[in-house]
Coordinates of C-alpha atoms in Angstrom, one line a residue:
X31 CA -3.5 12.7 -16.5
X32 CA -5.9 14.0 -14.3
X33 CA -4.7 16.9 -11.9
X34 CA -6.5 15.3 -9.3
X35 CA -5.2 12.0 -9.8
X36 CA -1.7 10.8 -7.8
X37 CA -1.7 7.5 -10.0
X38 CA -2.7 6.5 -13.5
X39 CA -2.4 3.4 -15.4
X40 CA -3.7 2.9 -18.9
X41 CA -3.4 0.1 -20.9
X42 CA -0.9 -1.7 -18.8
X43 CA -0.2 -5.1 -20.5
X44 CA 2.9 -7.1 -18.6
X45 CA 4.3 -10.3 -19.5
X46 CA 7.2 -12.4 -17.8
X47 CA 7.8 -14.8 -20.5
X48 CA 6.3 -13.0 -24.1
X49 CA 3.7 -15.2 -23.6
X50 CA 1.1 -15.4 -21.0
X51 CA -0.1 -11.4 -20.1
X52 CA 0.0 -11.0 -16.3
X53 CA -1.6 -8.0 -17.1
X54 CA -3.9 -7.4 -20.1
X55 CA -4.7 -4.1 -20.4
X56 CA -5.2 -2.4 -16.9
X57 CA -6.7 1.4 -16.5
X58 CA -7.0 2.1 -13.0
X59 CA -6.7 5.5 -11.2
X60 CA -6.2 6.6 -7.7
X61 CA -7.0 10.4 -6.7
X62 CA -5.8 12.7 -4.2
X63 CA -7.7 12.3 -0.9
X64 CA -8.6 8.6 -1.3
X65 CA -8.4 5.2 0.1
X66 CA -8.2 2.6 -2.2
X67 CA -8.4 -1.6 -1.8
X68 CA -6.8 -3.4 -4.3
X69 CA -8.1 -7.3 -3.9
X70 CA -7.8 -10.2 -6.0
X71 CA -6.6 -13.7 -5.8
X72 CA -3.2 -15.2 -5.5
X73 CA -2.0 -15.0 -9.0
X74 CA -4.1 -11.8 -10.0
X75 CA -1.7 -9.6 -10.8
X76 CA -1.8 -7.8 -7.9
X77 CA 2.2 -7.8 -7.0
X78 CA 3.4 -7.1 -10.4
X79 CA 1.1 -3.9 -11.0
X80 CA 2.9 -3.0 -7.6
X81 CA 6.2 -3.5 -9.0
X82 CA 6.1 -1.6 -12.2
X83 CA 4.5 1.1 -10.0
X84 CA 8.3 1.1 -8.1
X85 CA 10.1 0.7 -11.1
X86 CA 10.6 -3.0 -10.0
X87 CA 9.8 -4.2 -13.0
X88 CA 10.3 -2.5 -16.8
X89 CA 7.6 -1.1 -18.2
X90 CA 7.1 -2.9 -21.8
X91 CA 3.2 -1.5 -23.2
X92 CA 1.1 0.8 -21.7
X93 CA 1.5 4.4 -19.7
X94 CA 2.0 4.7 -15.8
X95 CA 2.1 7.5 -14.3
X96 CA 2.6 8.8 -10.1
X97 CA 1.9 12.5 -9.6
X98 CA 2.2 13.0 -13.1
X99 CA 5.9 11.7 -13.6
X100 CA 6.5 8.6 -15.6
X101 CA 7.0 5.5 -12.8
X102 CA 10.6 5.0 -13.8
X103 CA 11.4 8.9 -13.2
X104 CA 13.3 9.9 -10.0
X105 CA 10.5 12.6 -9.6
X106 CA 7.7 9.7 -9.3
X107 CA 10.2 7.8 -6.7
X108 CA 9.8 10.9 -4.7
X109 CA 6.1 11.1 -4.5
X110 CA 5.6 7.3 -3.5
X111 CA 6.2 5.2 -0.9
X112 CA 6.2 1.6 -0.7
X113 CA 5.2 -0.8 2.6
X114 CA 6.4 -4.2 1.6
X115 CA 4.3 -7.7 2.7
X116 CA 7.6 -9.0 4.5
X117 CA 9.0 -7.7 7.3
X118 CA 12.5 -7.9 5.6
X119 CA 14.0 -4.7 7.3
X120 CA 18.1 -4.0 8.0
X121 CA 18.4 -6.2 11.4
X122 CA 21.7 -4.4 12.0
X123 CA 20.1 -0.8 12.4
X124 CA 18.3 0.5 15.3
X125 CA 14.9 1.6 14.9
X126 CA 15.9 5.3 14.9
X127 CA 18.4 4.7 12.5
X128 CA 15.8 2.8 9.9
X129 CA 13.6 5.4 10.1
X130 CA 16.2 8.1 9.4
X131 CA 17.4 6.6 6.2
X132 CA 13.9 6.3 5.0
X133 CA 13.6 10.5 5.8
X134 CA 16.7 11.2 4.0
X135 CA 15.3 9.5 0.9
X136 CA 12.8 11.8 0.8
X137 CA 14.8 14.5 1.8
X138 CA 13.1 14.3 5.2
X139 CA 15.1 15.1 8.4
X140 CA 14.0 12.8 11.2
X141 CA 11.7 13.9 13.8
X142 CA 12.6 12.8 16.6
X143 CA 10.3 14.0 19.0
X144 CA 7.1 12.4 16.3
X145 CA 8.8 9.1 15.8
X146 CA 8.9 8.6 20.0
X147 CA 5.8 9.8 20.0
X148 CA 4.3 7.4 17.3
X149 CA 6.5 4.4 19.4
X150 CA 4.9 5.0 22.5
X151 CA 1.8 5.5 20.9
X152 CA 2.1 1.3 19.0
X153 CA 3.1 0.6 22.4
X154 CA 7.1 0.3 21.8
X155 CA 8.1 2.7 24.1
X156 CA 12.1 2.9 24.7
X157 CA 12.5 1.0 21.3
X158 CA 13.7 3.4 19.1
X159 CA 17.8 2.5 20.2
X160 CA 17.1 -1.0 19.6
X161 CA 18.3 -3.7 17.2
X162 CA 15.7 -4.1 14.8
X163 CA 17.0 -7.6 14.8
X164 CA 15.6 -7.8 18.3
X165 CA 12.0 -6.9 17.5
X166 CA 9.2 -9.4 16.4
X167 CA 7.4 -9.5 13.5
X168 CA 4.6 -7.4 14.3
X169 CA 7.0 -5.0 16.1
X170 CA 9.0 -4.7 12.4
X171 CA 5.6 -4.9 11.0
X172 CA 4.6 -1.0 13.3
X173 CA 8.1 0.3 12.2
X174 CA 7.4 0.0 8.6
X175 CA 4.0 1.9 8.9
X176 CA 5.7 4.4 11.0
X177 CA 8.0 5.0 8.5
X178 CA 5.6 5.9 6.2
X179 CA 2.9 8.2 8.6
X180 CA 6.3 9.9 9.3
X181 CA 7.1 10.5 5.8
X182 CA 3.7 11.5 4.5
X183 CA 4.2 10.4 0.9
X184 CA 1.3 11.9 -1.4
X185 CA 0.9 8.0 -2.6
X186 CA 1.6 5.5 0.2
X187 CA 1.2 1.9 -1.3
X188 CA 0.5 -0.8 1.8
X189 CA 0.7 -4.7 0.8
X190 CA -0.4 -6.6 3.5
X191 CA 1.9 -3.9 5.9
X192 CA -1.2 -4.4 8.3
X193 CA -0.9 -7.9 8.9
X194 CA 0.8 -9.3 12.2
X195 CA 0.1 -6.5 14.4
X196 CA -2.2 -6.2 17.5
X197 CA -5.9 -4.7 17.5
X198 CA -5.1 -2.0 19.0
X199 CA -2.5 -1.4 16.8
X200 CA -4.5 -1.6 13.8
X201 CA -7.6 0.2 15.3
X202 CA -4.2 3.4 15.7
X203 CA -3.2 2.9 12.0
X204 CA -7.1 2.9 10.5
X205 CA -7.4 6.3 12.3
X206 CA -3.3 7.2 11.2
X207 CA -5.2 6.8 7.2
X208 CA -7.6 8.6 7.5
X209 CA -6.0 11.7 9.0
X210 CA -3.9 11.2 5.5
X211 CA -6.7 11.1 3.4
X212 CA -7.7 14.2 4.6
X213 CA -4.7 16.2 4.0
X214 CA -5.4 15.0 0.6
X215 CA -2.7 12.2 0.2
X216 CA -3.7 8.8 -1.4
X217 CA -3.4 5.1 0.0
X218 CA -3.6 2.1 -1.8
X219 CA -4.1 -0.8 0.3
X220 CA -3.3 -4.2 -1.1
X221 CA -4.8 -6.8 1.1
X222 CA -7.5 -9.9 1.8
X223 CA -8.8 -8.0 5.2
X224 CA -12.1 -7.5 3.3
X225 CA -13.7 -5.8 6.9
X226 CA -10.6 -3.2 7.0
X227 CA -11.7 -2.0 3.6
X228 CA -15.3 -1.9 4.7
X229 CA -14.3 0.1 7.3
X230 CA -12.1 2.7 5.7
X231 CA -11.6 2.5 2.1
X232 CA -13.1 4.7 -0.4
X233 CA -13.3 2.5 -2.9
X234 CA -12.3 -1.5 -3.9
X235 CA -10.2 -2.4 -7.3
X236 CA -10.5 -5.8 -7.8
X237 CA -8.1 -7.5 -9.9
X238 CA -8.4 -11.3 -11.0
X239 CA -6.7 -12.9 -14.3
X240 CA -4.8 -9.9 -14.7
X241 CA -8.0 -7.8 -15.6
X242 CA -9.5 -5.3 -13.6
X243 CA -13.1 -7.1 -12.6
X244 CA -14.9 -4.0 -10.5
X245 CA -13.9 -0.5 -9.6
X246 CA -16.5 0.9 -7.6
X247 CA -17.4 2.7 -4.4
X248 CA -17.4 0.4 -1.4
X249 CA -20.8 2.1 -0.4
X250 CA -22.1 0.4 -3.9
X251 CA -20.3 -3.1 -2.9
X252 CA -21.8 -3.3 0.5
X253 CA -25.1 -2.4 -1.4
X254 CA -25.1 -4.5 -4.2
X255 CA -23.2 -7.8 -2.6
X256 CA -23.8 -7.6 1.0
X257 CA -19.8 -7.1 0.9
X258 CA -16.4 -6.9 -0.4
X259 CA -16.4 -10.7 0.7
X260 CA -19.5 -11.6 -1.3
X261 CA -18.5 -9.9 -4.5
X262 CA -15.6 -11.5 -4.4
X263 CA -17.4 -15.3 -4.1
X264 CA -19.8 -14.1 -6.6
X265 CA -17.2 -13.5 -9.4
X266 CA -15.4 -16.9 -8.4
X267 CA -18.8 -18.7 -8.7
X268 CA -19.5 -17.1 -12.6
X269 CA -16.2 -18.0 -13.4
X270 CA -16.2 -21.4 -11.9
X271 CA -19.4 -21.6 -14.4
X272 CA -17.8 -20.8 -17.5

């Protein structure tokens, strides 16, 4: 593995049923200090490289590795953290409780004093002794991403985390990634908000069939398709074709 890299797949193949490879031999990296996108249609294979990534899944062919520790090691659980799509958090813990399981873990006592801060900052002031089962969705949605800018992960993993939650709000978290990226941590953003990753992201992985179809620069995307958008529409029409 690359000392600079915090994840590294090679030759991930993944099957469900023995039969039909969800995954046909991935290589994809992500390096310290980075934003990625990962994109790709329903059905891409998107999900499941996340999954084996958390150990959700068992690792069958290939090698996967997160700060240089096998996936399925506690030591690669450590260096990761994971923002789900769903909004599934414990209804029956206050906010300040949520985020003080997710600390310890890490091994991360709870700031108190940073997670008020980050509240009143996503506009949830007061919140932190509520019921979780009291907040809405974009409200669970700011929790989640608190979580993780409190943690500070070296690999934060985001699936559609950014979803559901106000302009403002999202305008706070673009700036909350890149003041990660530049204390070298990584961010992989799974997600169809092609303009977010124009914004921020480094660079676009775009998965489709199970098959890595681009890894490049978004400066080349935006030069070579007009955007993330187009390339996308532009692979769809070749395939439609064959």
């Amino acid at each position: 593995m690359n000392e600079t890299s915090v994840l590294d797949a090679q030759d991930l193949v993944f099957s469900y049923d023995g039969v039909r490879q969800v995954l046909r031999g991935i290589d994809l990296r992500v390096r310290k200090g980075e934003i990625v996108g990962l994109i790709g249609p329903n059905g891409s294979g998107k999900s499941t490289f996340i999954k084996l990534v958390f150990d959700l899944l068992r690792l069958k062919t290939g090698s996967l590795l997160v700060a240089g520790h096998p996936a399925r090691s506690p030591q690669a659980r450590m260096h990761a953290q994971y923002l789900a799509s769903n909004d599934h958090l414990p209804e029956f813990l206050r906010a300040r409780e949520y985020l003080a399981i997710a600390g310890d873990l890490y091994g991360q006592r709870l700031d108190l004093e940073r997670a008020q801060a980050y509240f009143e900052a996503y506009g949830m002031s007061g919140r932190l002794e509520h019921l979780i089962e009291d907040f809405s969705h974009g409200m669970r949605k700011k929790t989640q991403l608190i979580s993780a800018f409190l943690q500070r992960r070296p690999l934060t993993i985001v699936d559609e985390t950014v979803n559901g939650i106000d302009l403002e709000a999202q305008y706070l978290v673009e700036k909350e990634f890149g003041r990660m990226r530049s204390e070298g941590r990584a961010i992989l953003l799974c997600t169809h908000d092609f303009s977010m990753l124009e914004r921020i992201a480094d660079r676009v992985i775009f998965l489709d069939n199970g098959a890595v179809i681009a890894d490049a620069p978004v400066r080349d995307v935006l030069s070579l398709h007009r955007g993330i958008g187009q390339m996308v529409f532009d692979h769809l029409d070749e395939r439609s074709l064959t």
